[in-house]
PDB file of C-alpha atoms in Angstrom:
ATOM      1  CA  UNK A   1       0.000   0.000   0.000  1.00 84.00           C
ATOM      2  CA  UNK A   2       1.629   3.478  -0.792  1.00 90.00           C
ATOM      3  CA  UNK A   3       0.901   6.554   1.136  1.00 89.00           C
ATOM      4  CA  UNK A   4      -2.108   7.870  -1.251  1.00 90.00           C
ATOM      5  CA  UNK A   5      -3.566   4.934  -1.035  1.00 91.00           C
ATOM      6  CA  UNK A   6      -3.482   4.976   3.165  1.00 92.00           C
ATOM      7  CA  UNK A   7      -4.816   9.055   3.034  1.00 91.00           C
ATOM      8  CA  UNK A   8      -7.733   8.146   0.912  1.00 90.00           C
ATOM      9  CA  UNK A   9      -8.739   5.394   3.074  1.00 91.00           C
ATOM     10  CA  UNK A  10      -7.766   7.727   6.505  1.00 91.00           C
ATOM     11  CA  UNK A  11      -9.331  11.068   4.997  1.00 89.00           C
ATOM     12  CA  UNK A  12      -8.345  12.342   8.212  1.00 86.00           C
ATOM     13  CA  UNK A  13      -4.464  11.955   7.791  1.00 92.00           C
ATOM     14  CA  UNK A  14      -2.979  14.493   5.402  1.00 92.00           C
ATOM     15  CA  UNK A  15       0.313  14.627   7.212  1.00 93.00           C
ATOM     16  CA  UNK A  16       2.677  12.952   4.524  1.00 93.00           C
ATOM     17  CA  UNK A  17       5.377  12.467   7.414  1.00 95.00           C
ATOM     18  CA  UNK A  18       2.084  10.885   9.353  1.00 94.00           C
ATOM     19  CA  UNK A  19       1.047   8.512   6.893  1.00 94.00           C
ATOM     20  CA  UNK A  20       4.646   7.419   6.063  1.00 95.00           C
ATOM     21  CA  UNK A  21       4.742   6.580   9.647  1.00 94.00           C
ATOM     22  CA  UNK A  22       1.764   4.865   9.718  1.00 94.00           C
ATOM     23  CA  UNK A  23       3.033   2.285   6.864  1.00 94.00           C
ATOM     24  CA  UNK A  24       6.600   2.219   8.093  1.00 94.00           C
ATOM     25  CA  UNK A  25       5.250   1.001  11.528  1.00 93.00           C
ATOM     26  CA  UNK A  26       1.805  -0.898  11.177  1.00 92.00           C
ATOM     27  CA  UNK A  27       0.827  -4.115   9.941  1.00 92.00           C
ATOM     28  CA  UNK A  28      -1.610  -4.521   7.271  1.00 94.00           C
ATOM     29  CA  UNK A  29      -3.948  -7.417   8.199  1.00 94.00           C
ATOM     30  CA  UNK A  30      -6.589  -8.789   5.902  1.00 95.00           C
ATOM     31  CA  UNK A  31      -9.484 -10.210   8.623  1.00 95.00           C
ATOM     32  CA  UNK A  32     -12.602 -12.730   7.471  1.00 95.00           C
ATOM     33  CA  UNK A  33     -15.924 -12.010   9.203  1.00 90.00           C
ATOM     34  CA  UNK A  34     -16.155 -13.949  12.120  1.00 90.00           C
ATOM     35  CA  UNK A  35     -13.146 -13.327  12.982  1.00 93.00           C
ATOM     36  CA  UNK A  36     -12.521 -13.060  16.994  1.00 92.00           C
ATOM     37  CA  UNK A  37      -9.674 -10.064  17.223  1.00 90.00           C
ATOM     38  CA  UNK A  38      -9.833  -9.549  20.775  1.00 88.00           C
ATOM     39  CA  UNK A  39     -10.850 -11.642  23.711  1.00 87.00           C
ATOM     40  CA  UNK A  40     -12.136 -10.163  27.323  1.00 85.00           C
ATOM     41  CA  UNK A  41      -8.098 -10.650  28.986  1.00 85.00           C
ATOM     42  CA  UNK A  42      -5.939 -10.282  26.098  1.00 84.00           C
ATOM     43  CA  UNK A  43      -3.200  -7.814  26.334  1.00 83.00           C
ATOM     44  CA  UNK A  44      -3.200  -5.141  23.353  1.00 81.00           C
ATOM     45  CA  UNK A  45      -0.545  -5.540  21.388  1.00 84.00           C
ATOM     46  CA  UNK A  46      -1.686  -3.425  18.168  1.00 88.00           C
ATOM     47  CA  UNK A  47      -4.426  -1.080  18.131  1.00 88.00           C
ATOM     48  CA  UNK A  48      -6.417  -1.941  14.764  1.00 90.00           C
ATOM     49  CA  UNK A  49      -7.614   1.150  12.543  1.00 93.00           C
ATOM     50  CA  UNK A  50     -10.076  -0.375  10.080  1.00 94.00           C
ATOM     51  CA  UNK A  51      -9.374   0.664   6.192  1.00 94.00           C
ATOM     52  CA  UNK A  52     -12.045  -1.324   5.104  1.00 92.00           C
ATOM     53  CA  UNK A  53     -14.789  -3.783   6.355  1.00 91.00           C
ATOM     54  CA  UNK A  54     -15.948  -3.442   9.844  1.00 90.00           C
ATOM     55  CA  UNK A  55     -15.436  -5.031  13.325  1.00 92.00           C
ATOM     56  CA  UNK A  56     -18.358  -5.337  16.272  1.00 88.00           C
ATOM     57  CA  UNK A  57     -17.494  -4.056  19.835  1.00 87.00           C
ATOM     58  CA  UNK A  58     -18.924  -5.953  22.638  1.00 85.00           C
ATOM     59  CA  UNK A  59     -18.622  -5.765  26.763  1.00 82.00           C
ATOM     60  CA  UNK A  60     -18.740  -9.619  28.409  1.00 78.00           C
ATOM     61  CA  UNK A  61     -20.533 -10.460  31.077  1.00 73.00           C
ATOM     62  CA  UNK A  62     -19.090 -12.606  34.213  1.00 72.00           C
ATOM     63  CA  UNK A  63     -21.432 -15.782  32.320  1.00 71.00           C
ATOM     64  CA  UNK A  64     -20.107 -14.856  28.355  1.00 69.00           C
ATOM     65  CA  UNK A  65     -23.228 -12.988  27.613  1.00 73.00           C
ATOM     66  CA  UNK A  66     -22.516 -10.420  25.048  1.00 76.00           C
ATOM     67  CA  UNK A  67     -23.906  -6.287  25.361  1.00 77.00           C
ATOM     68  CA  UNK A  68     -23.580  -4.859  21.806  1.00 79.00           C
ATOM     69  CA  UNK A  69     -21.434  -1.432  22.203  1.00 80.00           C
ATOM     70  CA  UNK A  70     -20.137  -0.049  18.640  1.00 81.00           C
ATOM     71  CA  UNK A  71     -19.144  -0.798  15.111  1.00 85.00           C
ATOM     72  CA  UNK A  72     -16.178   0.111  13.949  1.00 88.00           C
ATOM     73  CA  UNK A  73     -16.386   1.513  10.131  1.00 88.00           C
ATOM     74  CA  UNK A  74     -13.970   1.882   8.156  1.00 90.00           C
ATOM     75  CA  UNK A  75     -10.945   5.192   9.526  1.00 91.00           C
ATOM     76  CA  UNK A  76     -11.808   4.459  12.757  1.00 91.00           C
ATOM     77  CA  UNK A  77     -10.335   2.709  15.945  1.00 89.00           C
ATOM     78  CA  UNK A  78     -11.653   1.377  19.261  1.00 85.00           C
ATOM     79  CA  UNK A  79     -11.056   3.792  21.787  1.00 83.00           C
ATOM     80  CA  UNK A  80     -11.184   1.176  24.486  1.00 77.00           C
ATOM     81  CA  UNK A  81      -7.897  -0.339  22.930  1.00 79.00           C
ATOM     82  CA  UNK A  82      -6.550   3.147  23.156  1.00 80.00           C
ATOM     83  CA  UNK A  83      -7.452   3.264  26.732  1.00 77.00           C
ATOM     84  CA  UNK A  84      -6.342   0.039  27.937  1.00 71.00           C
ATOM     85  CA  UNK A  85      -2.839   0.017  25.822  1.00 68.00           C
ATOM     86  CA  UNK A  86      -1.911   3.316  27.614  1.00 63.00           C
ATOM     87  CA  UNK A  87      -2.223   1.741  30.900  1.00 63.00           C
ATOM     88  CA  UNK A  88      -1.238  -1.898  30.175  1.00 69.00           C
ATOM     89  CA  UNK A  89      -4.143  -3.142  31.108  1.00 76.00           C
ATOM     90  CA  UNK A  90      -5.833  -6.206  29.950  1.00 79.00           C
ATOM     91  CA  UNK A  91      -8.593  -6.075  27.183  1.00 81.00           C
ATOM     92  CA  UNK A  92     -12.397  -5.617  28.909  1.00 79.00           C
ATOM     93  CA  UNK A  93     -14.221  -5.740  25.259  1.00 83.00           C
ATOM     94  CA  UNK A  94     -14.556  -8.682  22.628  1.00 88.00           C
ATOM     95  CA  UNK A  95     -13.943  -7.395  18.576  1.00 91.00           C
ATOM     96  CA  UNK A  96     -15.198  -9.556  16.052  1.00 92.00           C
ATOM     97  CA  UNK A  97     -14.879  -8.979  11.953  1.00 93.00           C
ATOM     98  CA  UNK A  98     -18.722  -8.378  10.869  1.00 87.00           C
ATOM     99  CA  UNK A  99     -17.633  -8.124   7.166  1.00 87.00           C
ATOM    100  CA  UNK A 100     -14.557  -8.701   5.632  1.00 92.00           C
ATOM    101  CA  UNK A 101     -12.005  -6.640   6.771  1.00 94.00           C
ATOM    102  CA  UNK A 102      -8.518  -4.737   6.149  1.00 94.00           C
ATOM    103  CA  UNK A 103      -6.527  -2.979   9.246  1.00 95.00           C
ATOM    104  CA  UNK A 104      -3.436  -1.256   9.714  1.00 94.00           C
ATOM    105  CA  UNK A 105      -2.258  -2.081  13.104  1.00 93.00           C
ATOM    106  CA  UNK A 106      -0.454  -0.086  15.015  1.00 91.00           C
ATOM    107  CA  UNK A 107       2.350  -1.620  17.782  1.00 90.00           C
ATOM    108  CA  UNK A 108       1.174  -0.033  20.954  1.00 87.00           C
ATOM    109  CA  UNK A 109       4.904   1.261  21.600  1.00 86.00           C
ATOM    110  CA  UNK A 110       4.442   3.568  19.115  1.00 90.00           C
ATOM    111  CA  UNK A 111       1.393   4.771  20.142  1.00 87.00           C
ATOM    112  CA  UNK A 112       2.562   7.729  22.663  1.00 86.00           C
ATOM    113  CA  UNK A 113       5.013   9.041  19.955  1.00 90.00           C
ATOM    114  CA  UNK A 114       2.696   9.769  17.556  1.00 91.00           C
ATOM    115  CA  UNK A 115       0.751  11.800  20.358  1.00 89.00           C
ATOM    116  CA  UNK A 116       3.763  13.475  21.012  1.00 91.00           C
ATOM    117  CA  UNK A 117       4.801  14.457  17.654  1.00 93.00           C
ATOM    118  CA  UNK A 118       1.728  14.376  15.114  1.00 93.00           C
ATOM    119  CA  UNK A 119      -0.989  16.538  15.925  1.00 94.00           C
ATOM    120  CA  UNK A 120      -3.254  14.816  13.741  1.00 94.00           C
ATOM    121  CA  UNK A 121      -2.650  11.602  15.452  1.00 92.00           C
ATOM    122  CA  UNK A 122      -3.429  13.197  18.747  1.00 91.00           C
ATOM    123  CA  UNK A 123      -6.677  15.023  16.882  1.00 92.00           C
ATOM    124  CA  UNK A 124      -7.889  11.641  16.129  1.00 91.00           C
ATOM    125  CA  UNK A 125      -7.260   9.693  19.338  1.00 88.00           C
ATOM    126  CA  UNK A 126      -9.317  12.693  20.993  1.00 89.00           C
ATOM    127  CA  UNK A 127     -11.887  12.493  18.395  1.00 89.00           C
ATOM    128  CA  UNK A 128     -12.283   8.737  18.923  1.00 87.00           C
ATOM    129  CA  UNK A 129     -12.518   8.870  22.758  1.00 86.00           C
ATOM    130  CA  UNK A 130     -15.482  11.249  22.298  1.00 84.00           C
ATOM    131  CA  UNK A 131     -17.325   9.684  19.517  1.00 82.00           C
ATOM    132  CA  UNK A 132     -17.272   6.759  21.584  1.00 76.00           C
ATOM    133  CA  UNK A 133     -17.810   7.429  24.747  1.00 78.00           C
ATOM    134  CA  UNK A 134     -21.332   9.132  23.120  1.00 76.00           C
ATOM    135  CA  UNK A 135     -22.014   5.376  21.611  1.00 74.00           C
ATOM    136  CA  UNK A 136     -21.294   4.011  25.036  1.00 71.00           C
ATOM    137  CA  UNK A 137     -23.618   6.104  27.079  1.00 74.00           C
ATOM    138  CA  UNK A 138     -26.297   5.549  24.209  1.00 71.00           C
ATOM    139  CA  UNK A 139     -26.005   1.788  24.689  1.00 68.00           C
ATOM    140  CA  UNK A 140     -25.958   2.427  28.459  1.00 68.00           C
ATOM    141  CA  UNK A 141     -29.294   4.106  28.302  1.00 67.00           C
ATOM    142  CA  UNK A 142     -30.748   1.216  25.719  1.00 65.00           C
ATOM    143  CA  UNK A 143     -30.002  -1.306  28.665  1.00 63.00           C
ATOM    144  CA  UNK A 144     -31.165   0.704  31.319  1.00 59.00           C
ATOM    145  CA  UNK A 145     -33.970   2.781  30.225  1.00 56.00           C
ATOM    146  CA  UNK A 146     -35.239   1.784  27.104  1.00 66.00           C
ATOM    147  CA  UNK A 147     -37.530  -1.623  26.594  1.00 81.00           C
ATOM    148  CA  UNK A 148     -36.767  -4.311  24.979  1.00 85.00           C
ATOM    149  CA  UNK A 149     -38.750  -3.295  21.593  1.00 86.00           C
ATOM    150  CA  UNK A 150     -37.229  -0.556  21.465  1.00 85.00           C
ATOM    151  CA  UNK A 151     -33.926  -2.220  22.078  1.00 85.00           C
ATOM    152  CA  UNK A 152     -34.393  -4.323  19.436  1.00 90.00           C
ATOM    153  CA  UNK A 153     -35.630  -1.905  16.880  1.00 89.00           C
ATOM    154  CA  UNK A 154     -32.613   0.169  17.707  1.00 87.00           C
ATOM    155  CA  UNK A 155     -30.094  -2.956  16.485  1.00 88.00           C
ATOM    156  CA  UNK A 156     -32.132  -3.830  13.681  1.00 91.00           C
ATOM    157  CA  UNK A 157     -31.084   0.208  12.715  1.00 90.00           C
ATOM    158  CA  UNK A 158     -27.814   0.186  13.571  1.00 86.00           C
ATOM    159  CA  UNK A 159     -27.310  -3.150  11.426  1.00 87.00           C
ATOM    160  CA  UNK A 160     -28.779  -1.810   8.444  1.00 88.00           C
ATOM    161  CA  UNK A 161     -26.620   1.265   8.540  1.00 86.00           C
ATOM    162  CA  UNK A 162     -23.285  -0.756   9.139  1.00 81.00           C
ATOM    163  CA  UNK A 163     -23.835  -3.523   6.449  1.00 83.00           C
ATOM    164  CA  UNK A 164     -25.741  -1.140   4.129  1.00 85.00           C
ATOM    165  CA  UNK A 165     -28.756  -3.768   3.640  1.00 89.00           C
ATOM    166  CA  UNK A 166     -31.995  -4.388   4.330  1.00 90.00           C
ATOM    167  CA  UNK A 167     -31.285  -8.184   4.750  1.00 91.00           C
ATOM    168  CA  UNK A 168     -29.868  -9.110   8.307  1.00 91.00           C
ATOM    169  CA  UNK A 169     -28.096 -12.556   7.422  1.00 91.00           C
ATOM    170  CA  UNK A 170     -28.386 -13.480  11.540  1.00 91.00           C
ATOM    171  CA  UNK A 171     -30.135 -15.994  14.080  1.00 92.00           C
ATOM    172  CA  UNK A 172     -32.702 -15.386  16.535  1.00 92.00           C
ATOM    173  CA  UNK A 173     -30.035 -16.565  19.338  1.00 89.00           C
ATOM    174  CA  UNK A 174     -27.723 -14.162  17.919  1.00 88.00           C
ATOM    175  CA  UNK A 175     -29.227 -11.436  18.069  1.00 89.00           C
ATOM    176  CA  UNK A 176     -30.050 -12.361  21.458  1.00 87.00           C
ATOM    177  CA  UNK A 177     -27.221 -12.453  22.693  1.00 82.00           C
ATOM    178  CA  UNK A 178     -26.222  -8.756  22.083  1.00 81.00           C
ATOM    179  CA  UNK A 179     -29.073  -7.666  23.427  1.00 83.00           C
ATOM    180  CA  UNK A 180     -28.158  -9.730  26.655  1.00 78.00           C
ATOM    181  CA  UNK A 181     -31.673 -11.314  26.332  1.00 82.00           C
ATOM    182  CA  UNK A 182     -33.628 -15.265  25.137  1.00 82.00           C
ATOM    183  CA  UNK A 183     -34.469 -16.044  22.326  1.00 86.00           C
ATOM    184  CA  UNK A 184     -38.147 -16.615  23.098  1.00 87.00           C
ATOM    185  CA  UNK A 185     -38.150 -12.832  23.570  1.00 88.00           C
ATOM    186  CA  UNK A 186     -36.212 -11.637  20.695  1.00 90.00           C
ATOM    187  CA  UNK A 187     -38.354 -14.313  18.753  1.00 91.00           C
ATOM    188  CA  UNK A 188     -41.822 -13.164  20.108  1.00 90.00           C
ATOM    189  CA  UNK A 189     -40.874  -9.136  19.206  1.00 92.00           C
ATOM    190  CA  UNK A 190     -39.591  -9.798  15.655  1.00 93.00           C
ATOM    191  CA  UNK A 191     -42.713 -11.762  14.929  1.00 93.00           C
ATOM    192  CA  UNK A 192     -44.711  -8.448  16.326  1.00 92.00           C
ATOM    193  CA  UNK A 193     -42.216  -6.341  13.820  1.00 92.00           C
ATOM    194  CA  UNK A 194     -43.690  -9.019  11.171  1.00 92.00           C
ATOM    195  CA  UNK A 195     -46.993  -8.780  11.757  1.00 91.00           C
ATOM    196  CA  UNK A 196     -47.346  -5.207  11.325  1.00 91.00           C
ATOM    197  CA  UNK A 197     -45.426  -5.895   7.597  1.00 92.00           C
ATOM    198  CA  UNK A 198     -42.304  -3.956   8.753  1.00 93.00           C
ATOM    199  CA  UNK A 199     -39.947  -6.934   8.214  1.00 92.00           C
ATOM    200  CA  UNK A 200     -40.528 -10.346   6.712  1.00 93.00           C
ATOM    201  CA  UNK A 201     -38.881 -12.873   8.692  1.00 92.00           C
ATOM    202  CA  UNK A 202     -37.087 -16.157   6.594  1.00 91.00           C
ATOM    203  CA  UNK A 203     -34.521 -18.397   7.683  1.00 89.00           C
ATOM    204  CA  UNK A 204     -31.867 -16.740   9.511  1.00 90.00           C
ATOM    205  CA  UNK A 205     -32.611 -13.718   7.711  1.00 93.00           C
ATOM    206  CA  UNK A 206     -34.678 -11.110   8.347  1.00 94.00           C
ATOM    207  CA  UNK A 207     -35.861  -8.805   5.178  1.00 95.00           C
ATOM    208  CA  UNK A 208     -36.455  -4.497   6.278  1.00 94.00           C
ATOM    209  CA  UNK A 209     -39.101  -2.418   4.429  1.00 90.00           C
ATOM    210  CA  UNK A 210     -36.775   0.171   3.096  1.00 90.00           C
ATOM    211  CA  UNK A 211     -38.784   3.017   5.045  1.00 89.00           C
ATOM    212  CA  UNK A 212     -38.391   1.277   8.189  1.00 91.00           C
ATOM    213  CA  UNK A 213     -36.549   4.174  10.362  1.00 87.00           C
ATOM    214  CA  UNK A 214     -39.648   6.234   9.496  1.00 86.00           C
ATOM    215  CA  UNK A 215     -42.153   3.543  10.059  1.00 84.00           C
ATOM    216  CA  UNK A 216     -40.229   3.439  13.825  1.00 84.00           C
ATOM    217  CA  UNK A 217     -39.469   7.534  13.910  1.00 78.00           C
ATOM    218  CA  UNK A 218     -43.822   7.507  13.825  1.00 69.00           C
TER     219      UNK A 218
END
């Protein structure tokens, strides 16, 4: 990959010194969906900055049950890497590949250098911690204020804008399990969804009206 080719995919980099950097001292990685990056425990070696594809963020519960957090599209990073490679801590969130994906990986020794000496670097590390920490209290408030429905209707969304489809290749189970809920539940609201012709549900797949996010905005 040359240095054009890593500022059109990081829009946000226009240092040339930067990029060079970025290529000189990262990894490219080509992921498959499905692909488990991170594990609850780990230690961050690399903190991932997706070029293209995209990777789900998840919390764990003490029992392996999964809370949905963030996506991570393609120029951006996980701020929760960020945070737990500057204090050598242990990962506390699970990545997994939901498409097919390309990083650049960046060693975490490196990390504190670039803050230090590329103001765009430091720009976008700030920029990340805020963006997320907004997609963290959001999922905070799903859990604890918002009902299930509206749970659910709020991942059906969030799926469609991240995989740019109206059909959600997934399980009841699955889905489930992000929303830290059974399957009998899940199940029961997505056949309400159904009824009302908003979706059409198949087998593990679920097809989405295209005017869905006004049919739930009513």
């Amino acid at each position: 990959m040359t240095t054009e080719e890593l500022r059109r995919a990081l829009p946000n980099f226009t240092d040339p010194e930067l990029l060079e950097q970025l290529l000189a001292k990262g990894s490219l990685i080509d992921l498959k969906a499905g692909t488990v990056m991170m594990q609850p425990g780990q230690f961050i070696k690399m903190v991932p900055i997706v070029l293209d594809g995209s990777i789900k963020i998840s919390r764990m519960d003490d029992d392996g049950r999964e809370l949905f957090l963030y996506f991570l599209d393609a120029g951006e990073t996980c701020a929760l890497s960020l945070t737990c490679c500057s204090s050598s801590k242990p990962s506390e969130i699970k990545a997994v590949v939901e498409e097919d994906a390309t990083v650049i990986g960046i060693p975490i020794t490196v990390i504190d250098q670039f803050s230090e000496k590329y103001k765009q670097w430091k720009d976008f590390v700030s920029t990340t911690y805020q963006s997320r920490f907004q997609e963290m209290l959001e999922a905070l408030d799903a859990v604890a204020f918002k009902r299930m429905d509206e749970r659910l209707v709020r991942y059906i969304v969030a799926k469609m804008r991240q995989l740019q489809t109206n059909e959600l290749h997934t399980t009841h189970q699955e889905i489930a399990n992000e929303l830290t809920t059974s399957r009998e539940v899940v199940s029961r609201l997505l056949k309400q969804l159904e009824k009302k012709k908003w979706i059409e549900l198949g087998r593990n797949v679920i097809y989405i009206r295209d005017d869905f996010e006004e049919l739930i905005s009513k």
